[in-house]
Amino acid sequence: MRGADGNRVSTSDARKAVRLARTNAMAVVEQMINEPRHGVLDRASVSGFLLALHRFVDNLLALETGMRALRSEGRMQCDTLMHHQDFAEMLAEIMEGMESLVRASLSVQPDREIILSKMAQRLAMVSPQWTEQEWKDPYLRNIAQRLLGNVSTMIRMMPLDQAGE
């Protein structure tokens, strides 16, 4: 895994960075909610998005634990790992798209609804494949379903600003 600077980052360091960023984001949202003045961001959408993101990260940790257990038991085959890598790449691509939209949410972006619609369509198209066929292990299949649900919730919560409502 590589950091923003291109240097290698350990999984432990990456987890710490994610926890810190998530905690900071929640603090900002709580501060925003407590402000008497209404801002540009929709409170419910931002809170819902961050809650879904929190659950997404929790499910990623559960997925990692389950895959490690299968590997240690010798039940994880090479072709299975390749399918799961495809799943991870698909999730990463959708999350990167959402990150771009979040970063640009306060600017004018007329195609944002089109982008969100394409993400939702792609997710709907691949969901049955990943949840019914590729995840042979019922525990991992359940986690994959929850991850896809988390991503779907985040897509529904966007755009985060009131102008997009």
Coordinates of C-alpha atoms in Angstrom, one line a residue:
M1 CA 0.0 0.0 0.0
R2 CA 1.3 3.5 -0.9
G3 CA 0.6 6.8 0.8
A4 CA -0.1 10.1 -1.0
D5 CA 3.6 10.8 -1.2
G6 CA 4.2 7.5 -3.1
N7 CA 6.1 5.8 -0.2
R8 CA 5.1 2.5 1.2
V9 CA 2.8 2.6 4.2
S10 CA 2.1 -0.3 6.6
T11 CA -1.4 -1.5 7.1
S12 CA -1.2 -0.5 10.7
D13 CA -0.2 3.1 9.7
A14 CA -2.9 3.2 7.1
R15 CA -5.5 2.1 9.7
K16 CA -4.4 4.8 12.1
A17 CA -4.6 7.5 9.4
V18 CA -8.1 6.3 8.5
R19 CA -9.2 6.4 12.1
L20 CA -7.8 9.8 12.6
A21 CA -9.4 11.2 9.4
R22 CA -12.7 9.6 10.3
T23 CA -12.6 11.0 13.9
N24 CA -11.7 14.5 12.5
A25 CA -14.5 14.3 10.0
M26 CA -17.1 13.4 12.7
A27 CA -15.8 16.3 14.9
V28 CA -16.3 18.7 12.0
V29 CA -19.8 17.4 11.4
E30 CA -20.8 17.6 15.1
Q31 CA -19.4 21.2 15.1
M32 CA -21.4 22.0 12.0
I33 CA -24.6 20.6 13.5
N34 CA -24.2 22.6 16.6
E35 CA -23.7 25.9 14.7
P36 CA -26.8 28.1 14.9
R37 CA -26.4 29.3 11.3
H38 CA -27.3 26.9 8.5
G39 CA -24.5 26.3 6.1
V40 CA -24.1 25.2 2.6
L41 CA -23.9 21.5 3.5
D42 CA -27.0 19.4 4.3
R43 CA -26.7 18.1 7.9
A44 CA -28.6 14.9 7.3
S45 CA -26.8 14.0 4.1
V46 CA -23.3 14.6 5.6
S47 CA -24.2 12.7 8.8
G48 CA -25.7 9.8 6.9
F49 CA -22.7 9.7 4.5
L50 CA -20.2 9.6 7.4
L51 CA -22.2 6.9 9.2
A52 CA -22.2 4.8 6.0
L53 CA -18.5 5.4 5.6
H54 CA -17.9 4.3 9.2
R55 CA -19.8 1.1 8.6
F56 CA -18.0 0.6 5.3
V57 CA -14.6 0.7 7.1
D58 CA -15.9 -1.7 9.8
N59 CA -17.0 -4.1 7.1
L60 CA -13.6 -3.9 5.4
L61 CA -11.9 -4.9 8.6
A62 CA -14.3 -7.8 9.0
L63 CA -13.6 -8.8 5.3
E64 CA -9.9 -8.7 6.0
T65 CA -10.3 -10.9 9.1
G66 CA -12.4 -13.4 7.2
M67 CA -10.0 -13.6 4.3
R68 CA -7.0 -14.1 6.6
A69 CA -8.8 -16.9 8.3
L70 CA -9.5 -18.6 5.0
R71 CA -5.9 -18.2 3.9
S72 CA -4.6 -19.7 7.2
E73 CA -7.0 -22.6 6.8
G74 CA -5.7 -23.1 3.3
R75 CA -9.2 -22.7 1.8
M76 CA -8.4 -19.5 -0.2
Q77 CA -7.4 -20.5 -3.8
C78 CA -5.5 -18.3 -6.3
D79 CA -8.5 -17.8 -8.7
T80 CA -10.7 -16.8 -5.7
L81 CA -8.2 -14.2 -4.7
M82 CA -8.2 -12.8 -8.2
H83 CA -12.0 -12.4 -8.2
H84 CA -11.8 -10.7 -4.8
Q85 CA -9.1 -8.4 -6.1
D86 CA -11.6 -7.4 -8.9
F87 CA -14.2 -6.7 -6.2
A88 CA -11.7 -4.5 -4.3
E89 CA -10.8 -2.6 -7.4
M90 CA -14.4 -2.0 -8.3
L91 CA -15.1 -0.6 -4.7
A92 CA -11.9 1.5 -4.8
E93 CA -13.0 3.0 -8.2
I94 CA -16.4 4.0 -6.9
M95 CA -15.0 5.3 -3.6
E96 CA -12.5 7.4 -5.5
G97 CA -15.3 8.8 -7.6
M98 CA -17.2 9.7 -4.5
E99 CA -14.1 11.3 -3.0
S100 CA -13.8 13.6 -6.1
L101 CA -17.4 14.6 -5.8
V102 CA -17.1 15.3 -2.1
R103 CA -14.0 17.4 -2.7
A104 CA -15.9 19.3 -5.4
S105 CA -19.3 19.4 -3.6
L106 CA -19.1 23.1 -2.9
S107 CA -18.3 24.0 -6.4
V108 CA -20.6 24.0 -9.5
Q109 CA -20.5 20.6 -11.0
P110 CA -23.5 20.2 -13.4
D111 CA -22.6 16.6 -14.2
R112 CA -22.5 15.3 -10.6
E113 CA -26.0 13.8 -10.8
I114 CA -25.0 12.0 -13.9
I115 CA -21.8 10.7 -12.2
L116 CA -23.8 9.5 -9.2
S117 CA -26.4 7.8 -11.4
K118 CA -23.7 6.0 -13.3
M119 CA -22.1 4.8 -9.9
A120 CA -25.5 3.6 -8.7
Q121 CA -26.2 1.8 -12.0
R122 CA -22.7 0.1 -11.9
L123 CA -23.3 -1.0 -8.4
A124 CA -26.7 -2.4 -9.1
M125 CA -25.3 -4.2 -12.1
V126 CA -22.4 -5.9 -10.3
S127 CA -24.1 -6.5 -6.9
P128 CA -25.8 -9.8 -7.8
Q129 CA -22.5 -11.1 -9.4
W130 CA -20.4 -10.4 -6.3
T131 CA -23.0 -11.4 -3.7
E132 CA -24.3 -14.6 -5.3
Q133 CA -21.5 -16.1 -7.4
E134 CA -18.0 -14.9 -6.5
W135 CA -18.2 -15.2 -2.7
K136 CA -18.4 -18.9 -2.0
D137 CA -17.9 -18.5 1.7
P138 CA -21.2 -17.4 3.4
Y139 CA -19.4 -15.2 5.9
L140 CA -17.5 -13.3 3.2
R141 CA -20.6 -13.1 1.0
N142 CA -22.5 -11.5 3.9
I143 CA -19.7 -8.9 4.3
A144 CA -19.6 -8.2 0.6
Q145 CA -23.4 -7.6 0.6
R146 CA -23.0 -5.2 3.5
L147 CA -20.1 -3.4 1.8
L148 CA -22.2 -2.9 -1.3
G149 CA -25.1 -1.7 0.8
N150 CA -22.8 0.9 2.5
V151 CA -21.6 2.2 -0.8
S152 CA -25.2 2.4 -2.1
T153 CA -26.1 4.4 1.0
M154 CA -23.3 6.8 0.5
I155 CA -24.3 7.3 -3.1
R156 CA -27.9 8.0 -2.0
M157 CA -26.7 10.6 0.5
M158 CA -24.9 12.6 -2.1
P159 CA -24.8 15.4 -3.1
L160 CA -24.0 16.8 0.3
D161 CA -24.9 20.4 -0.3
Q162 CA -28.4 21.9 -0.1
A163 CA -28.2 23.2 -3.6
G164 CA -28.2 19.6 -4.9
E165 CA -31.5 18.7 -3.2

